[in-house]
């Protein structure tokens, strides 16, 4: 079993001074962290790496060269036998989820993790799970902040954690 904590759109320090306690509480039992972009500053990268876990990520539309130099626009990672596509999801036309799906149309992936919309989502399209964790620091008009937990075993278990 592998537990991955997933977050996106931290927009720190603009939308939050530090990672929320509810999010940090999950890290001791996690095997990896995935961030789907819009970190805003390199300090977020350093803070997450400070927990001693592998940190996978991509850059988003608000990220500058400091983040571009660490993370790609998109990537595919293999974790516990699953191929996971990772992208922020920004762009022109279409919905964020359709843009994310389109980016991996020529690749065989089991799961696509994306962000950008700040809207938590779990759904299947064309036998591929799409997962957006929402945002731990910028809920916009939603009632709660959110992040995700993926458990990779014989099947993928995806869960959103909502908190205020």
mmCIF file of C-alpha atoms in Angstrom:
data_model
loop_
_atom_site.group_PDB
_atom_site.id
_atom_site.type_symbol
_atom_site.label_atom_id
_atom_site.label_comp_id
_atom_site.label_asym_id
_atom_site.label_seq_id
_atom_site.Cartn_x
_atom_site.Cartn_y
_atom_site.Cartn_z
ATOM 1 C CA UNK A 1 0.000 0.000 0.000
ATOM 2 C CA UNK A 2 1.180 3.505 -0.801
ATOM 3 C CA UNK A 3 -0.342 6.703 0.608
ATOM 4 C CA UNK A 4 0.094 9.919 -1.348
ATOM 5 C CA UNK A 5 -0.987 13.316 -0.076
ATOM 6 C CA UNK A 6 -2.072 15.563 -2.958
ATOM 7 C CA UNK A 7 -2.397 19.339 -2.985
ATOM 8 C CA UNK A 8 -2.538 22.178 -5.471
ATOM 9 C CA UNK A 9 -2.922 25.921 -5.747
ATOM 10 C CA UNK A 10 -1.238 26.859 -2.481
ATOM 11 C CA UNK A 11 -0.620 30.438 -3.699
ATOM 12 C CA UNK A 12 1.600 31.081 -0.670
ATOM 13 C CA UNK A 13 2.261 33.474 0.963
ATOM 14 C CA UNK A 14 -0.530 35.423 -0.811
ATOM 15 C CA UNK A 15 -3.354 33.070 0.257
ATOM 16 C CA UNK A 16 -1.756 31.468 3.318
ATOM 17 C CA UNK A 17 1.318 32.028 5.474
ATOM 18 C CA UNK A 18 1.914 28.338 6.147
ATOM 19 C CA UNK A 19 0.520 24.942 5.253
ATOM 20 C CA UNK A 20 -2.655 24.253 7.271
ATOM 21 C CA UNK A 21 -2.426 22.035 10.340
ATOM 22 C CA UNK A 22 -5.071 19.655 8.964
ATOM 23 C CA UNK A 23 -2.911 19.027 5.894
ATOM 24 C CA UNK A 24 0.362 18.675 7.819
ATOM 25 C CA UNK A 25 -1.285 16.106 10.140
ATOM 26 C CA UNK A 26 -1.412 13.601 7.221
ATOM 27 C CA UNK A 27 2.279 13.820 6.309
ATOM 28 C CA UNK A 28 3.806 11.471 8.942
ATOM 29 C CA UNK A 29 1.791 8.546 7.533
ATOM 30 C CA UNK A 30 2.365 9.461 3.864
ATOM 31 C CA UNK A 31 4.817 7.891 1.409
ATOM 32 C CA UNK A 32 4.910 10.814 -1.042
ATOM 33 C CA UNK A 33 3.560 14.291 -1.761
ATOM 34 C CA UNK A 34 2.194 15.478 -5.117
ATOM 35 C CA UNK A 35 1.630 19.180 -5.813
ATOM 36 C CA UNK A 36 -0.311 20.082 -8.978
ATOM 37 C CA UNK A 37 1.078 23.591 -9.432
ATOM 38 C CA UNK A 38 0.585 27.230 -8.463
ATOM 39 C CA UNK A 39 3.032 26.971 -5.594
ATOM 40 C CA UNK A 40 3.695 30.753 -5.875
ATOM 41 C CA UNK A 41 7.068 30.617 -4.070
ATOM 42 C CA UNK A 42 10.005 28.251 -3.710
ATOM 43 C CA UNK A 43 9.509 28.324 0.084
ATOM 44 C CA UNK A 44 6.506 26.006 -0.353
ATOM 45 C CA UNK A 45 8.747 23.512 -2.182
ATOM 46 C CA UNK A 46 11.338 23.692 0.600
ATOM 47 C CA UNK A 47 8.705 23.349 3.327
ATOM 48 C CA UNK A 48 7.251 20.204 1.726
ATOM 49 C CA UNK A 49 10.704 18.694 1.115
ATOM 50 C CA UNK A 50 11.450 19.318 4.792
ATOM 51 C CA UNK A 51 9.087 16.475 5.717
ATOM 52 C CA UNK A 52 11.545 13.981 4.232
ATOM 53 C CA UNK A 53 9.145 12.578 1.629
ATOM 54 C CA UNK A 54 9.531 12.465 -2.144
ATOM 55 C CA UNK A 55 7.853 15.562 -3.602
ATOM 56 C CA UNK A 56 6.511 15.373 -7.152
ATOM 57 C CA UNK A 57 5.058 18.372 -8.913
ATOM 58 C CA UNK A 58 4.502 20.587 -11.909
ATOM 59 C CA UNK A 59 4.432 24.320 -12.315
ATOM 60 C CA UNK A 60 1.252 26.343 -12.713
ATOM 61 C CA UNK A 61 0.332 29.598 -14.398
ATOM 62 C CA UNK A 62 1.324 31.826 -11.447
ATOM 63 C CA UNK A 63 4.704 30.150 -10.916
ATOM 64 C CA UNK A 64 7.885 31.916 -11.954
ATOM 65 C CA UNK A 65 11.284 30.722 -13.120
ATOM 66 C CA UNK A 66 12.239 29.610 -9.590
ATOM 67 C CA UNK A 67 9.526 26.909 -9.783
ATOM 68 C CA UNK A 68 10.006 26.224 -13.526
ATOM 69 C CA UNK A 69 13.631 25.350 -12.774
ATOM 70 C CA UNK A 70 12.528 22.644 -10.311
ATOM 71 C CA UNK A 71 9.351 21.197 -11.866
ATOM 72 C CA UNK A 72 8.174 20.576 -15.453
ATOM 73 C CA UNK A 73 4.970 21.735 -17.169
ATOM 74 C CA UNK A 74 3.712 18.135 -17.097
ATOM 75 C CA UNK A 75 5.070 14.733 -16.173
ATOM 76 C CA UNK A 76 4.125 11.097 -15.833
ATOM 77 C CA UNK A 77 5.284 9.257 -12.736
ATOM 78 C CA UNK A 78 5.099 5.581 -11.837
ATOM 79 C CA UNK A 79 4.063 4.860 -8.264
ATOM 80 C CA UNK A 80 3.188 1.434 -6.886
ATOM 81 C CA UNK A 81 2.457 0.081 -10.380
ATOM 82 C CA UNK A 82 0.251 2.991 -11.475
ATOM 83 C CA UNK A 83 1.040 5.536 -14.184
ATOM 84 C CA UNK A 84 0.051 8.976 -12.945
ATOM 85 C CA UNK A 85 -0.140 12.002 -15.216
ATOM 86 C CA UNK A 86 0.481 15.290 -13.488
ATOM 87 C CA UNK A 87 -0.364 18.742 -14.901
ATOM 88 C CA UNK A 88 -1.685 22.045 -13.580
ATOM 89 C CA UNK A 89 -4.426 22.372 -16.204
ATOM 90 C CA UNK A 90 -4.315 26.031 -17.197
ATOM 91 C CA UNK A 91 -4.818 27.122 -20.792
ATOM 92 C CA UNK A 92 -7.269 28.493 -23.311
ATOM 93 C CA UNK A 93 -10.745 27.197 -24.119
ATOM 94 C CA UNK A 94 -12.370 23.995 -22.817
ATOM 95 C CA UNK A 95 -12.731 23.032 -19.165
ATOM 96 C CA UNK A 96 -9.722 22.478 -16.928
ATOM 97 C CA UNK A 97 -10.442 18.741 -16.743
ATOM 98 C CA UNK A 98 -10.763 18.412 -20.535
ATOM 99 C CA UNK A 99 -7.448 20.244 -21.004
ATOM 100 C CA UNK A 100 -5.823 17.897 -18.474
ATOM 101 C CA UNK A 101 -7.233 14.814 -20.209
ATOM 102 C CA UNK A 102 -6.142 16.087 -23.625
ATOM 103 C CA UNK A 103 -2.541 16.564 -22.458
ATOM 104 C CA UNK A 104 -2.260 12.815 -21.814
ATOM 105 C CA UNK A 105 -4.358 11.533 -24.757
ATOM 106 C CA UNK A 106 -1.336 9.842 -26.359
ATOM 107 C CA UNK A 107 -0.111 8.246 -23.131
ATOM 108 C CA UNK A 108 -1.450 5.322 -21.163
ATOM 109 C CA UNK A 109 -2.149 6.659 -17.693
ATOM 110 C CA UNK A 110 -4.325 5.298 -14.914
ATOM 111 C CA UNK A 111 -4.853 8.623 -13.211
ATOM 112 C CA UNK A 112 -4.455 12.326 -14.014
ATOM 113 C CA UNK A 113 -3.887 14.766 -11.179
ATOM 114 C CA UNK A 114 -4.472 18.434 -11.942
ATOM 115 C CA UNK A 115 -5.334 21.708 -10.231
ATOM 116 C CA UNK A 116 -5.963 25.257 -11.465
ATOM 117 C CA UNK A 117 -9.750 25.446 -10.920
ATOM 118 C CA UNK A 118 -9.529 25.078 -7.102
ATOM 119 C CA UNK A 119 -12.567 22.787 -7.448
ATOM 120 C CA UNK A 120 -12.210 19.356 -5.798
ATOM 121 C CA UNK A 121 -13.092 16.646 -8.295
ATOM 122 C CA UNK A 122 -12.945 12.880 -8.684
ATOM 123 C CA UNK A 123 -14.391 11.396 -11.849
ATOM 124 C CA UNK A 124 -13.625 8.994 -14.646
ATOM 125 C CA UNK A 125 -13.359 9.935 -18.306
ATOM 126 C CA UNK A 126 -12.392 7.259 -20.833
ATOM 127 C CA UNK A 127 -11.371 4.838 -18.056
ATOM 128 C CA UNK A 128 -8.932 7.378 -16.612
ATOM 129 C CA UNK A 129 -9.466 8.760 -13.118
ATOM 130 C CA UNK A 130 -9.277 12.551 -12.980
ATOM 131 C CA UNK A 131 -8.427 13.986 -9.585
ATOM 132 C CA UNK A 132 -8.268 17.627 -8.501
ATOM 133 C CA UNK A 133 -7.482 18.067 -4.786
ATOM 134 C CA UNK A 134 -8.877 21.606 -4.585
ATOM 135 C CA UNK A 135 -6.833 24.104 -2.562
ATOM 136 C CA UNK A 136 -5.593 24.031 1.047
ATOM 137 C CA UNK A 137 -5.284 27.836 1.177
ATOM 138 C CA UNK A 138 -7.710 29.365 -1.359
ATOM 139 C CA UNK A 139 -11.233 27.910 -1.271
ATOM 140 C CA UNK A 140 -12.668 30.838 -3.274
ATOM 141 C CA UNK A 141 -16.469 30.556 -2.991
ATOM 142 C CA UNK A 142 -16.480 26.984 -1.707
ATOM 143 C CA UNK A 143 -17.410 26.320 1.936
ATOM 144 C CA UNK A 144 -14.204 24.366 2.701
ATOM 145 C CA UNK A 145 -10.521 24.111 1.903
ATOM 146 C CA UNK A 146 -9.434 20.719 0.607
ATOM 147 C CA UNK A 147 -6.635 18.337 -0.318
ATOM 148 C CA UNK A 148 -6.532 14.747 -1.409
ATOM 149 C CA UNK A 149 -5.302 11.388 -0.218
ATOM 150 C CA UNK A 150 -4.635 8.649 -2.738
ATOM 151 C CA UNK A 151 -4.127 5.107 -1.563
ATOM 152 C CA UNK A 152 -2.554 2.889 -4.206
ATOM 153 C CA UNK A 153 -3.202 -0.804 -3.640
ATOM 154 C CA UNK A 154 -4.941 -3.353 -5.895
ATOM 155 C CA UNK A 155 -7.158 -0.416 -6.783
ATOM 156 C CA UNK A 156 -6.841 3.340 -6.442
ATOM 157 C CA UNK A 157 -8.718 4.850 -3.533
ATOM 158 C CA UNK A 158 -9.158 8.623 -3.882
ATOM 159 C CA UNK A 159 -10.452 10.739 -1.042
ATOM 160 C CA UNK A 160 -10.900 14.476 -0.474
ATOM 161 C CA UNK A 161 -10.320 15.918 2.965
ATOM 162 C CA UNK A 162 -12.468 19.009 3.538
ATOM 163 C CA UNK A 163 -11.715 21.383 6.415
ATOM 164 C CA UNK A 164 -12.362 24.963 7.471
#
